[in-house]
Short mmCIF file of C-alpha atoms (C1' of nucleotides) in Angstrom, two decimals:
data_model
loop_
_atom_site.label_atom_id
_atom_site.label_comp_id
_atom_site.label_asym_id
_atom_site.label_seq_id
_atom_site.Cartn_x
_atom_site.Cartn_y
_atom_site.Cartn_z
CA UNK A 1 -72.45 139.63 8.63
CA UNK A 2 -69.35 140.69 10.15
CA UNK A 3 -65.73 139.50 9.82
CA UNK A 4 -65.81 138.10 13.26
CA UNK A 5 -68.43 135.63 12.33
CA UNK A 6 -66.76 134.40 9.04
CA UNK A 7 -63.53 133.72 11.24
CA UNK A 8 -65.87 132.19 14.00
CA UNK A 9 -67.11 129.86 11.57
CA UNK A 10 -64.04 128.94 9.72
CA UNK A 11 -62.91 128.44 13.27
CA UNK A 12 -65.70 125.70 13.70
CA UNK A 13 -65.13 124.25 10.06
CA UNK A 14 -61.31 123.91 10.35
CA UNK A 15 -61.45 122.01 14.01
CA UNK A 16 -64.27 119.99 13.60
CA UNK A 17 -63.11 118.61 10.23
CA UNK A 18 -59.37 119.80 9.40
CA UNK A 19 -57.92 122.80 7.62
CA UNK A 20 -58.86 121.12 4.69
CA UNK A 21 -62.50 122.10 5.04
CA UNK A 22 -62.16 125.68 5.34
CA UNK A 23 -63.10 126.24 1.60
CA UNK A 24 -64.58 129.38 0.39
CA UNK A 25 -67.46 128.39 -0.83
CA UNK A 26 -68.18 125.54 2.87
CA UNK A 27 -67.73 129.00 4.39
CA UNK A 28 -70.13 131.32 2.67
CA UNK A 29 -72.57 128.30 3.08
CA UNK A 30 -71.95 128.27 6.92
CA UNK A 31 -72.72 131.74 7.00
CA UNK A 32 -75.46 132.41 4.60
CA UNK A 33 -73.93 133.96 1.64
CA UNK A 34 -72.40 133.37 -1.55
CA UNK A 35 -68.83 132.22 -2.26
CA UNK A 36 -67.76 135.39 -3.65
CA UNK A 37 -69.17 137.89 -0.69
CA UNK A 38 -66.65 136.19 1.27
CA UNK A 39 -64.39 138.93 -0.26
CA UNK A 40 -66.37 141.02 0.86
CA UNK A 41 -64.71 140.85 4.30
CA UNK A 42 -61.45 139.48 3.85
CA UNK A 43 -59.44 140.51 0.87
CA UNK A 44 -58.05 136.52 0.29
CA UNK A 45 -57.51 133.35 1.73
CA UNK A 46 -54.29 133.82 3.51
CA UNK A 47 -55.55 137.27 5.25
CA UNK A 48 -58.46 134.63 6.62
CA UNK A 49 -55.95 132.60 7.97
CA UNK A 50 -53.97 135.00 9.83
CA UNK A 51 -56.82 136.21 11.35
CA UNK A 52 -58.25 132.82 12.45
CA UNK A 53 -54.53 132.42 13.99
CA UNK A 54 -54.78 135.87 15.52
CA UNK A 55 -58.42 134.59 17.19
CA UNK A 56 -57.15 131.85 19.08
CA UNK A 57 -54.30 133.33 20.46
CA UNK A 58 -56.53 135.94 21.46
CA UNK A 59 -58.14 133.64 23.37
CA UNK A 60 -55.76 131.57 25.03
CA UNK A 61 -55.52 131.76 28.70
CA UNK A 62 -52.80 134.35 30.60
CA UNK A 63 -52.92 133.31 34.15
CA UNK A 64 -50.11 135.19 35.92
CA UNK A 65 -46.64 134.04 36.72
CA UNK A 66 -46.87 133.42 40.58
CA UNK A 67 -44.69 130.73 40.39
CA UNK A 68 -40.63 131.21 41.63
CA UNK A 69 -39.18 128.84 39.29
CA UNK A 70 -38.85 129.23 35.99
CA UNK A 71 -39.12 125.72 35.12
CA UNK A 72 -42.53 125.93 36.35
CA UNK A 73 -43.58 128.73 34.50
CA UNK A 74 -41.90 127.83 31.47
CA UNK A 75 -43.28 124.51 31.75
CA UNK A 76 -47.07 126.07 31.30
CA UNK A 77 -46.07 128.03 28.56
CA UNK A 78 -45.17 124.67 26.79
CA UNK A 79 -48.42 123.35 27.98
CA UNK A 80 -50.61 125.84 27.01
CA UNK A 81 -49.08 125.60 23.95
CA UNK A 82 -49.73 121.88 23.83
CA UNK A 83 -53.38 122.45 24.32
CA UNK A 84 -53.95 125.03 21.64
CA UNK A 85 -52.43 122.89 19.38
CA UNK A 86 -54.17 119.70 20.43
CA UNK A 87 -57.58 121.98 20.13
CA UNK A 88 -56.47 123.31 16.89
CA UNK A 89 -54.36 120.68 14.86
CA UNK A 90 -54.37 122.91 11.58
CA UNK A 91 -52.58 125.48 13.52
CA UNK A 92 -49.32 123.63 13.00
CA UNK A 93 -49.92 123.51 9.01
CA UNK A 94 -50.69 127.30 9.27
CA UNK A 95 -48.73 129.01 12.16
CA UNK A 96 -45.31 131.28 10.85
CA UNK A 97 -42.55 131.64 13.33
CA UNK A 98 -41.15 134.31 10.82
CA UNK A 99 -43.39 138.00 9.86
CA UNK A 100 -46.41 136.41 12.52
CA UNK A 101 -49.67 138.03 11.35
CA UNK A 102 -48.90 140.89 14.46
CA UNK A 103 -52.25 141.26 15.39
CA UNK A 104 -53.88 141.92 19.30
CA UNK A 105 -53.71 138.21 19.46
CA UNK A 106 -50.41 138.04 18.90
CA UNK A 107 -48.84 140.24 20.73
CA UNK A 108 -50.74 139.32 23.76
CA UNK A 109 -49.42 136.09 23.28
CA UNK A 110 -45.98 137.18 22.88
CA UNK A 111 -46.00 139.69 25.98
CA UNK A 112 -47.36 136.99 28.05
CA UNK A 113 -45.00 134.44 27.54
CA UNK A 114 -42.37 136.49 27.64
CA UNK A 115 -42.79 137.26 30.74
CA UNK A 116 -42.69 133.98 32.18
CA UNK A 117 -39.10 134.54 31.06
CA UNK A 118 -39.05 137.49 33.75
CA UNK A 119 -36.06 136.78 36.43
CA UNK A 120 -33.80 134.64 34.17
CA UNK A 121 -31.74 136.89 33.49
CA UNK A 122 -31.39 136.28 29.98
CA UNK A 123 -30.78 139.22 27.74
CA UNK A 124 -33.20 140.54 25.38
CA UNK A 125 -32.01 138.42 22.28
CA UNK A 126 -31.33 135.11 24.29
CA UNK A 127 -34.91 135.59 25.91
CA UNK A 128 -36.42 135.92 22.27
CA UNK A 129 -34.44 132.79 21.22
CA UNK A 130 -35.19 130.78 24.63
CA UNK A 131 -38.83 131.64 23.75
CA UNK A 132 -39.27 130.79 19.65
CA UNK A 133 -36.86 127.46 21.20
CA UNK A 134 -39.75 126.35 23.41
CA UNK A 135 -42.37 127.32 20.91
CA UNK A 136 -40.49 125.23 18.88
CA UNK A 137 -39.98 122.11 20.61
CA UNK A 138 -44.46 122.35 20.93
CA UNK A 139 -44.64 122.58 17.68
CA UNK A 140 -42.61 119.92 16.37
CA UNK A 141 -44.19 117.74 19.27
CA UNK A 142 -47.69 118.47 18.19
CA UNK A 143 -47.07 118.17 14.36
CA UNK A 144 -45.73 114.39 14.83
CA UNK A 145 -48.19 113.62 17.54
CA UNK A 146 -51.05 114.87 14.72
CA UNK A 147 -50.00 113.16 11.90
CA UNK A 148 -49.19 109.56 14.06
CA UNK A 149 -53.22 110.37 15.52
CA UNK A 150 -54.08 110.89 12.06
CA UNK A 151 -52.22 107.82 10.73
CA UNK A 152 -54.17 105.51 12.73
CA UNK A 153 -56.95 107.59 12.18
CA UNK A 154 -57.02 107.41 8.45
CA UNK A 155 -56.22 103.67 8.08
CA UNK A 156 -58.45 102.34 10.47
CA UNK A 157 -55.82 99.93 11.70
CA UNK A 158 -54.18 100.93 15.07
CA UNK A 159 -50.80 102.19 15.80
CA UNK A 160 -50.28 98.73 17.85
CA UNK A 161 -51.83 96.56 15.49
CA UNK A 162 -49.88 98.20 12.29
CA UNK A 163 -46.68 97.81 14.28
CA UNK A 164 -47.45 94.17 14.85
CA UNK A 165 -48.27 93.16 11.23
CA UNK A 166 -45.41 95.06 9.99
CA UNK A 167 -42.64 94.20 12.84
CA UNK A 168 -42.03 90.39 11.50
CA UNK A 169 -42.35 91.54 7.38
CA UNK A 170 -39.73 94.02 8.43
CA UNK A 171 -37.53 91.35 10.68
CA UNK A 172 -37.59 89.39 7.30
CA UNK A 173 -36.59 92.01 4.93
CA UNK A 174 -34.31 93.68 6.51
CA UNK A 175 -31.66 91.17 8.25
CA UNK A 176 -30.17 92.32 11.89
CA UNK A 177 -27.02 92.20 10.02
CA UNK A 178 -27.08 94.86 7.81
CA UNK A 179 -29.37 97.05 9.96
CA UNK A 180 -28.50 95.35 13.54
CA UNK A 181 -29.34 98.88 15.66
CA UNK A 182 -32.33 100.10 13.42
CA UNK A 183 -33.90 96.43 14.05
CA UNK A 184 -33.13 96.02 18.00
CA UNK A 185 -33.71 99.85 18.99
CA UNK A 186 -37.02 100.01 16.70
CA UNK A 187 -39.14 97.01 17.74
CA UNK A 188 -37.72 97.73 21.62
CA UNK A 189 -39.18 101.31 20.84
CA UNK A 190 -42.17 99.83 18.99
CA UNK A 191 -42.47 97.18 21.92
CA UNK A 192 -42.04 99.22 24.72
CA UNK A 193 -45.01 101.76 23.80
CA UNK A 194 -47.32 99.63 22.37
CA UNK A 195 -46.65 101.59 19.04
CA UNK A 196 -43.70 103.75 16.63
CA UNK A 197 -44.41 106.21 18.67
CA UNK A 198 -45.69 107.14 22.09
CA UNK A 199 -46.75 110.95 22.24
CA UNK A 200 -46.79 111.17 26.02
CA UNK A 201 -43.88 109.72 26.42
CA UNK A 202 -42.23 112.24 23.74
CA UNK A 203 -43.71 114.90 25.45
CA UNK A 204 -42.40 114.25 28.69
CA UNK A 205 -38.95 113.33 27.29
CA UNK A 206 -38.55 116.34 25.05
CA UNK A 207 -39.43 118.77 27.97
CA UNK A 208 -37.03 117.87 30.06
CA UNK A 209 -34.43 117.76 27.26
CA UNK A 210 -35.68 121.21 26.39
CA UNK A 211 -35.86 122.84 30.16
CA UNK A 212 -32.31 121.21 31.04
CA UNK A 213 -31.35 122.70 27.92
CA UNK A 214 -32.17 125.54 28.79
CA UNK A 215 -31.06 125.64 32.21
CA UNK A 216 -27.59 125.63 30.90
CA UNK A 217 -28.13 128.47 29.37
CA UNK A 218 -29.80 130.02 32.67
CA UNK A 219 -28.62 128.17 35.92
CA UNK A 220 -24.95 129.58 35.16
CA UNK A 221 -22.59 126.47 35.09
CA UNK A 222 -21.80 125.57 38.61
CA UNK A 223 -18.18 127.24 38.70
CA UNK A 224 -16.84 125.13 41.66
CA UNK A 225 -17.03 127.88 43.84
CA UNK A 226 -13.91 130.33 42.72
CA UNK A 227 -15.31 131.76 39.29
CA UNK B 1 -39.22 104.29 -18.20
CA UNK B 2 -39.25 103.03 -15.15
CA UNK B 3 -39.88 104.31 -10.93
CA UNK B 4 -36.64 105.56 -10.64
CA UNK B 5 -36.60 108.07 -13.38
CA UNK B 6 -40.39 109.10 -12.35
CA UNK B 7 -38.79 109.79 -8.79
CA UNK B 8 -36.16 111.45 -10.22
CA UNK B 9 -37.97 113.45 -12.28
CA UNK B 10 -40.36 114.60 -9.54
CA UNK B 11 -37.33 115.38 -6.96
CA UNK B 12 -36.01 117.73 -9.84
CA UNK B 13 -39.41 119.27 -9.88
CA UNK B 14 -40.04 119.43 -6.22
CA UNK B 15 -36.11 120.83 -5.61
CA UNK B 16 -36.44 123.77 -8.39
CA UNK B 17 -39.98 124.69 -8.23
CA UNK B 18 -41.22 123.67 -4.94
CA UNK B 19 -43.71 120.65 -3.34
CA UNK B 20 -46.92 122.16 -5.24
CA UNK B 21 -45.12 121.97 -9.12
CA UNK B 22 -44.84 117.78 -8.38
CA UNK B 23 -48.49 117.60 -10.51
CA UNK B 24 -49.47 114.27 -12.08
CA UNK B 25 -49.51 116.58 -15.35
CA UNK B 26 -46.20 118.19 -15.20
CA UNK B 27 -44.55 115.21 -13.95
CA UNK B 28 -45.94 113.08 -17.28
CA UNK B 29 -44.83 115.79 -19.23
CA UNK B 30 -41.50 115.98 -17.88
CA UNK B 31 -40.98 112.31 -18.62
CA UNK B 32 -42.75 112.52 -21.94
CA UNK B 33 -45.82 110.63 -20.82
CA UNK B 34 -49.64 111.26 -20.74
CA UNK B 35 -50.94 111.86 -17.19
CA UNK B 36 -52.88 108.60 -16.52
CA UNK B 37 -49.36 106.39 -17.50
CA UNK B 38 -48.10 108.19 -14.00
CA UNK B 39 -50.63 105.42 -12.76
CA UNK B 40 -48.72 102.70 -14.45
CA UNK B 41 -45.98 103.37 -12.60
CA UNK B 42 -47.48 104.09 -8.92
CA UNK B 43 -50.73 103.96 -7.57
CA UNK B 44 -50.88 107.40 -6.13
CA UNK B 45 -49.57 110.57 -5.19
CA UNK B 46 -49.00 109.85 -1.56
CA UNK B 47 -46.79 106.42 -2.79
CA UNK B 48 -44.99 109.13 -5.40
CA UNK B 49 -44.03 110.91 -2.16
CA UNK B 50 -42.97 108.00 0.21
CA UNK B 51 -40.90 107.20 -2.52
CA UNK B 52 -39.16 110.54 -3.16
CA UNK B 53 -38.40 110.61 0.80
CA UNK B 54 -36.86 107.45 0.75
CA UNK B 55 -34.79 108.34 -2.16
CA UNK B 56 -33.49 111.69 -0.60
CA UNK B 57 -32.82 109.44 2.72
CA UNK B 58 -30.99 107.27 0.60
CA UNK B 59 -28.41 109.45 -1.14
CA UNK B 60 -27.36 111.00 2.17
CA UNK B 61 -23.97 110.77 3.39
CA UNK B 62 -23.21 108.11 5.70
CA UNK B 63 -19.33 109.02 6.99
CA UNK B 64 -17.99 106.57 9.65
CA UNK B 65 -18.32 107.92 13.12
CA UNK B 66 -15.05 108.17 14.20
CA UNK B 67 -15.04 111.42 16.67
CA UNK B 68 -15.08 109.87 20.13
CA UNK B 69 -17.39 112.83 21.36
CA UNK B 70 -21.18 112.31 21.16
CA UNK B 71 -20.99 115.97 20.98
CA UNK B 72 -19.35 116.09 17.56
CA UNK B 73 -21.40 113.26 16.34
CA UNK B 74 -24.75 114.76 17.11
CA UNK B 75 -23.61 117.91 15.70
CA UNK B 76 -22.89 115.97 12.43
CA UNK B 77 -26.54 114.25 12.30
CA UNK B 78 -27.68 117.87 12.88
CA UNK B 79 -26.43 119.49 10.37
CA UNK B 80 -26.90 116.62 7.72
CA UNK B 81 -29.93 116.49 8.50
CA UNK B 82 -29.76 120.41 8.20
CA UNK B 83 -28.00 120.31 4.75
CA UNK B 84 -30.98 118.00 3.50
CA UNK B 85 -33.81 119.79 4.47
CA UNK B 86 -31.83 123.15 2.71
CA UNK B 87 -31.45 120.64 -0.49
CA UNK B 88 -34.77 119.64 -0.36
CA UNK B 89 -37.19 121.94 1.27
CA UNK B 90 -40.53 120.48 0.96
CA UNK B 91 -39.18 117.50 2.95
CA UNK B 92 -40.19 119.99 5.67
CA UNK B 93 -44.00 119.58 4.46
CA UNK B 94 -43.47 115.59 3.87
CA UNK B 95 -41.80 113.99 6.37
CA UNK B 96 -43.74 112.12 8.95
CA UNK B 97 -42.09 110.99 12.14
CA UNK B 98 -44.72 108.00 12.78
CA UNK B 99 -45.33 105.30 10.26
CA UNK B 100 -42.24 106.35 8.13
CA UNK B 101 -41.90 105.08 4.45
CA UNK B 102 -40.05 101.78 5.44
CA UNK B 103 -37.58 101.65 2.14
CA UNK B 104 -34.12 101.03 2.56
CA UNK B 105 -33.08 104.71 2.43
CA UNK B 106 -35.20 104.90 5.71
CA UNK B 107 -33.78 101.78 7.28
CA UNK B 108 -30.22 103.07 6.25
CA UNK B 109 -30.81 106.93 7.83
CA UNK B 110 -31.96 105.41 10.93
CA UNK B 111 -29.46 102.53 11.54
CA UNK B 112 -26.92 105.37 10.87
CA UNK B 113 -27.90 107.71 12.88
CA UNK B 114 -28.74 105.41 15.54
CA UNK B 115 -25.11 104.16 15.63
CA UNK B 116 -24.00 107.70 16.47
CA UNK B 117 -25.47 107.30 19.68
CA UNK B 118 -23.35 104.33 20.08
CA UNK B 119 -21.46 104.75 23.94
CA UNK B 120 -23.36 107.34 25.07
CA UNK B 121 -24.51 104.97 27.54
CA UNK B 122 -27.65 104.95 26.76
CA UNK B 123 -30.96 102.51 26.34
CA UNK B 124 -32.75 101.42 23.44
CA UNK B 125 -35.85 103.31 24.15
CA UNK B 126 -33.86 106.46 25.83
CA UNK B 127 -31.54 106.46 22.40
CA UNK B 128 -34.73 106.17 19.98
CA UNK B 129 -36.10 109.12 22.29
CA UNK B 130 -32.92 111.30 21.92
CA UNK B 131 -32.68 111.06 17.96
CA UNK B 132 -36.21 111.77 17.41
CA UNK B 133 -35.87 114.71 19.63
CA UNK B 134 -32.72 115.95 17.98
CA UNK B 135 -34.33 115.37 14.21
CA UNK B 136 -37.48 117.19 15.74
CA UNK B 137 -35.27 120.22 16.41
CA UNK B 138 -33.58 120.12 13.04
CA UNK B 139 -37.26 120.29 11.27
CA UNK B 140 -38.36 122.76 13.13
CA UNK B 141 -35.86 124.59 12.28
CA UNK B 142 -35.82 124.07 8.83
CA UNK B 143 -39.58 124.68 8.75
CA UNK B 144 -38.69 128.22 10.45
CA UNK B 145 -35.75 129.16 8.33
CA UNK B 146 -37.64 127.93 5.12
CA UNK B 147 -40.72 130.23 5.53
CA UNK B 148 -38.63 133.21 6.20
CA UNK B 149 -36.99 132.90 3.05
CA UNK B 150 -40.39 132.47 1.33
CA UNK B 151 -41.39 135.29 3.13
CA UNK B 152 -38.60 137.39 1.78
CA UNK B 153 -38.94 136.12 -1.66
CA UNK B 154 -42.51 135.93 -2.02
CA UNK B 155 -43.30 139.27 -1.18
CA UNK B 156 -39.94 140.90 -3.03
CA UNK B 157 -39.67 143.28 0.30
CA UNK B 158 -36.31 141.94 2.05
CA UNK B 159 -37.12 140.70 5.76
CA UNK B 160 -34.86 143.70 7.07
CA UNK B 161 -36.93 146.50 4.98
CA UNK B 162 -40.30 144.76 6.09
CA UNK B 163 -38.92 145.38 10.10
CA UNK B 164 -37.89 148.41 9.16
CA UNK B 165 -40.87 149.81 7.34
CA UNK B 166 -43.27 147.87 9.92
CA UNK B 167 -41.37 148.84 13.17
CA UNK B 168 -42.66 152.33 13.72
CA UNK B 169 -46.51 151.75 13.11
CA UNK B 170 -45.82 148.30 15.26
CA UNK B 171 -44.54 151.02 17.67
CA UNK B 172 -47.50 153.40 17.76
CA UNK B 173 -50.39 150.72 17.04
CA UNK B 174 -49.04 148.53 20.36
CA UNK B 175 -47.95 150.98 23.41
CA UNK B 176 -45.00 150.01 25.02
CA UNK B 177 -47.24 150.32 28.39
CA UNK B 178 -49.53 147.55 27.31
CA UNK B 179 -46.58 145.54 25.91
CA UNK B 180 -43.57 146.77 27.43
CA UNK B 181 -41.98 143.42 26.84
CA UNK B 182 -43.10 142.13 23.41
CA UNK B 183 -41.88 145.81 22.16
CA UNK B 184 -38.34 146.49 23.82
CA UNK B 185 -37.70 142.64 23.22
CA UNK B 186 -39.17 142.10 19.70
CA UNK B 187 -37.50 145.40 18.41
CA UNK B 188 -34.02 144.56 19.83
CA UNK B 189 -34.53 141.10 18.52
CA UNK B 190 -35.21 142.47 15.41
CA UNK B 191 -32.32 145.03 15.35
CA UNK B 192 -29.63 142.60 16.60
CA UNK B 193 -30.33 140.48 13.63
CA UNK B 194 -31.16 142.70 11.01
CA UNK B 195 -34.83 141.13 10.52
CA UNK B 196 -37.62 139.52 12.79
CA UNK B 197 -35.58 135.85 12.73
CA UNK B 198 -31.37 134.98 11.86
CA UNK B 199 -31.65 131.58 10.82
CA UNK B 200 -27.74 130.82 11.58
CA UNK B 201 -28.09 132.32 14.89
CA UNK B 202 -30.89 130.48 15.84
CA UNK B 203 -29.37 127.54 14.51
CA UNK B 204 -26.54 127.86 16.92
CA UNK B 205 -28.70 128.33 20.15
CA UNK B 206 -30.85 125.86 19.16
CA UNK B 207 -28.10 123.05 18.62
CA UNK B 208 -26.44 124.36 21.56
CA UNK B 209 -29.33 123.97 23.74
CA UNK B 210 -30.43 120.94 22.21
CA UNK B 211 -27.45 119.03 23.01
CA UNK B 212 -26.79 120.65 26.64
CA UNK B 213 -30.12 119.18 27.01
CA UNK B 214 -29.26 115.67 26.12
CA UNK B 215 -26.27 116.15 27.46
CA UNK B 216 -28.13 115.77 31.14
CA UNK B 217 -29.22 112.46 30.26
CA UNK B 218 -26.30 111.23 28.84
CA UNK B 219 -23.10 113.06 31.27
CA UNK B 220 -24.83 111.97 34.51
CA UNK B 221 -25.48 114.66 36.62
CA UNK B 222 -21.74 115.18 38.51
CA UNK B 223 -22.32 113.73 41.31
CA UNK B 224 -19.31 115.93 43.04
CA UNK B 225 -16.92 113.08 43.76
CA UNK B 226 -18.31 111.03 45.85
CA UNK B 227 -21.46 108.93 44.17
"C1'" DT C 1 -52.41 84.45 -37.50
"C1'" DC C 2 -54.81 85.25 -33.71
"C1'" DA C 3 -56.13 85.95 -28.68
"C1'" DT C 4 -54.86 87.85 -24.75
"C1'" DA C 5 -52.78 90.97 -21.63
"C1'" DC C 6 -51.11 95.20 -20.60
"C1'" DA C 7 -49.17 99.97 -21.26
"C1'" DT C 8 -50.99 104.14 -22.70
"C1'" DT C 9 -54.23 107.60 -23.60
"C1'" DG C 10 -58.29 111.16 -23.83
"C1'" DT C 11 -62.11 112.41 -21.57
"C1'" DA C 12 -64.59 113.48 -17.56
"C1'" DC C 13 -65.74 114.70 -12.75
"C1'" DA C 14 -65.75 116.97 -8.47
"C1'" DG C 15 -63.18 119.87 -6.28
"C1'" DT C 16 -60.10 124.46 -5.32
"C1'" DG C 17 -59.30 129.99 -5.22
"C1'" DT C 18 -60.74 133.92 -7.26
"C1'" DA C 19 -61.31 137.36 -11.57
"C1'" DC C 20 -65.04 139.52 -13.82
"C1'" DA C 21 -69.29 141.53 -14.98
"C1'" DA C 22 -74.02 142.01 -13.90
"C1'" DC C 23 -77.47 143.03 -10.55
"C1'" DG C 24 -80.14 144.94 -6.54
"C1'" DT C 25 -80.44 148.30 -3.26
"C1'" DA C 26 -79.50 152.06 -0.02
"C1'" DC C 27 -78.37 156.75 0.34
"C1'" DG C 28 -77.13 161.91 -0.57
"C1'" DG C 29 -78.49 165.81 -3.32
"C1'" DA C 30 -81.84 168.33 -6.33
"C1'" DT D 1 -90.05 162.68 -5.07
"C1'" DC D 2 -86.66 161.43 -8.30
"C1'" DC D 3 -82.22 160.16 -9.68
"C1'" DG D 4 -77.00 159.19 -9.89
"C1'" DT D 5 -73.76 156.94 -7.55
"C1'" DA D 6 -71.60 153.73 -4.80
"C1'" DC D 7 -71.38 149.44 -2.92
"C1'" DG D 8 -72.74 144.72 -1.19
"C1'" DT D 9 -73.96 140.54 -3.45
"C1'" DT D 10 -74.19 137.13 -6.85
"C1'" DG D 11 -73.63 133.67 -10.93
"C1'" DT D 12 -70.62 132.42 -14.17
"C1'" DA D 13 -66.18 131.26 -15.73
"C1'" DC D 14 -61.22 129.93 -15.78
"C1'" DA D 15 -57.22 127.43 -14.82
"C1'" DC D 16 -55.87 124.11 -11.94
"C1'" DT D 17 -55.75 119.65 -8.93
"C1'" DG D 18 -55.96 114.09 -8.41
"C1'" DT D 19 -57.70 110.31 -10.46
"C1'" DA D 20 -61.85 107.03 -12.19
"C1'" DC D 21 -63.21 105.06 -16.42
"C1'" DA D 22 -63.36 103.34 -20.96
"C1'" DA D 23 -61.14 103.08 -25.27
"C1'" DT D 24 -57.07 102.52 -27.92
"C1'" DG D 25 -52.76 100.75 -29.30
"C1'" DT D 26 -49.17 97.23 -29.10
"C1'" DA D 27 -46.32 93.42 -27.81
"C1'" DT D 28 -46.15 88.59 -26.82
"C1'" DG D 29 -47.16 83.53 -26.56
"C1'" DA D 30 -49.89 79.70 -28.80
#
DNA sequence: TCATACATTGTACAGTGTACAACGTACGGA
DNA sequence: TCCGTACGTTGTACACTGTACAATGTATGA
């Protein structure tokens, strides 16, 4: 028994059946041993945690930053990020922006994304804020687009089919008069995605608000040619 | 006793002691009830929650929007939405985008913060899109700045002593050749600010990038004087 | 006065993380 | 070869969670 294997099965337990399921004692089972030889390797449940995080940073992909524009590259980095967090839903209950567990993982993680920041021309401190922006943006993204997955999930009704039951109930109680935007903009919203909420469609939208954001901040404002 | 003080009493709870003190036991006995006559009252905790949400939603402030720059306005939904999540922390751990809690404190947040969008020009869909992404900033935020203050008061070491106190083994565990980035960049991060995160400076790029963002969508692109 | 309905309650269960003490065993020194 | 020590492992136990269930009180309408 090793540490490595207790984090490589608390790996399996938490994304096959949520964060919820990485008990100590479903562990020790997993692995063959008794609840308390758990502590054996890891001094408490939070220290398992961090290293679980550590783990699949570690073993996120770092293809090099061929690409010219920064859009592009920053663009993967929000993708990548998309996937781990797609692969690994709990990571968005568990994951600290502040005192990160600063392990290998980590830091290769850090260093690599970073770099995609390489040529911007951003100072130190904006480049560190740019970055935990982006990271940002991904996270917030993936937390809503988990718990609307798990929300039709759960209740075994669709997203579409809630919407549908609920949309005239709501047109009842709540007149157009006293709530005339929330009404109109909601059921077009509702109407135009098929559902509350479209995650692709949020994705795509909040990336581009993000990278133009951003581009302000990097693209210098276009000083009409005397500045 | 009635729903309203059981809310109340659990938003006092959840305010001074955090999310995880909101117990069916020390809720009843804040109230002066037995455990089970929680039940009477709502059929679970997850209703007990919806129902504290809404009632936070509710007692926001709702100030006519009379600034004639979007700007101004969407800095004012920020940082209501900012002052909230301070006020109420575990909204942070609550909140759920899709399938919100339809109450009326709900229906009034959104119709109000909806109307702050009113002539920016944009479509129903577009302006449902641009306040979810603004809100989405504001939480993640919050979520940031929230657990690095638990950090700090958790573990009784302030965030600055921790960088301190951490920065030179971070600096001879991880060789500035392997890292060169994640070092220079974290540690002047870290210096600049005094700790490993500022909340109110990354509060300011955030909003600032946030809005340059929307502002693409919303002040078409200047098409120089001729489109 | 009585039946009924309902608010309230204590008890109980299956869970959680982990403190504690007991146990088996492997290993260094005589 | 024998033994003391140290350590990995384990079962039990505790305080805690949400809530199902059955029993108890109590108020109200006939």
């Amino acid at each position: 028994m090793s540490v490595e294997q207790l984090v490589t099965a608390a790996l399996a337990l938490a994304d096959e059946q949520g964060l919820a399921a990485v008990t100590t004692r479903a562990l020790a089972e997993k692995v063959g041993i008794s609840a308390m030889s758990v502590y054996t390797y890891v001094p408490g449940k939070p220290e398992l945690l961090d290293l679980m995080v550590d783990a699949v940073y570690l073993a996120m992909p770092r293809p090099s930053w061929r690409s010219r524009s920064w859009r592009t590259r920053l663009t993967r980095v929000a993708e990548s990020n998309r996937d781990l967090l797609r692969a690994h839903p709990w990571l968005t209950e568990v994951a600290a922006l502040s005192r990160p567990p600063l392990g290998p993982g980590v830091m290769a993680k850090y260093e690599h994304e970073l770099a995609a920041y390489d040529g911007t021309g951003l100072g130190d401190v904006d480049t560190d804020a740019a970055l935990s922006y982006l990271l940002g943006f991904v996270q917030a993204h993936c937390r809503a687009a988990h718990d609307a997955a798990r929300a039709s999930t759960d209740s075994a009704v669709s997203d579409a089919d809630w919407w549908a039951a609920n949309q005239p109930i709501l047109a009842r109680a709540f007149d157009p008069e006293t709530y005339p935007r929330a009404v109109r903009i909601g059921s077009a919203a509702g109407q135009a995605q098929g559902s509350a909420w479209d995650a692709d469609r949020a994705w795509r939208f909040g990336l581009a608000r993000t990278l133009d954001g951003l581009a302000a901040l990097i693209d210098r404002p276009p000083a009409p040619r005397g500045g």
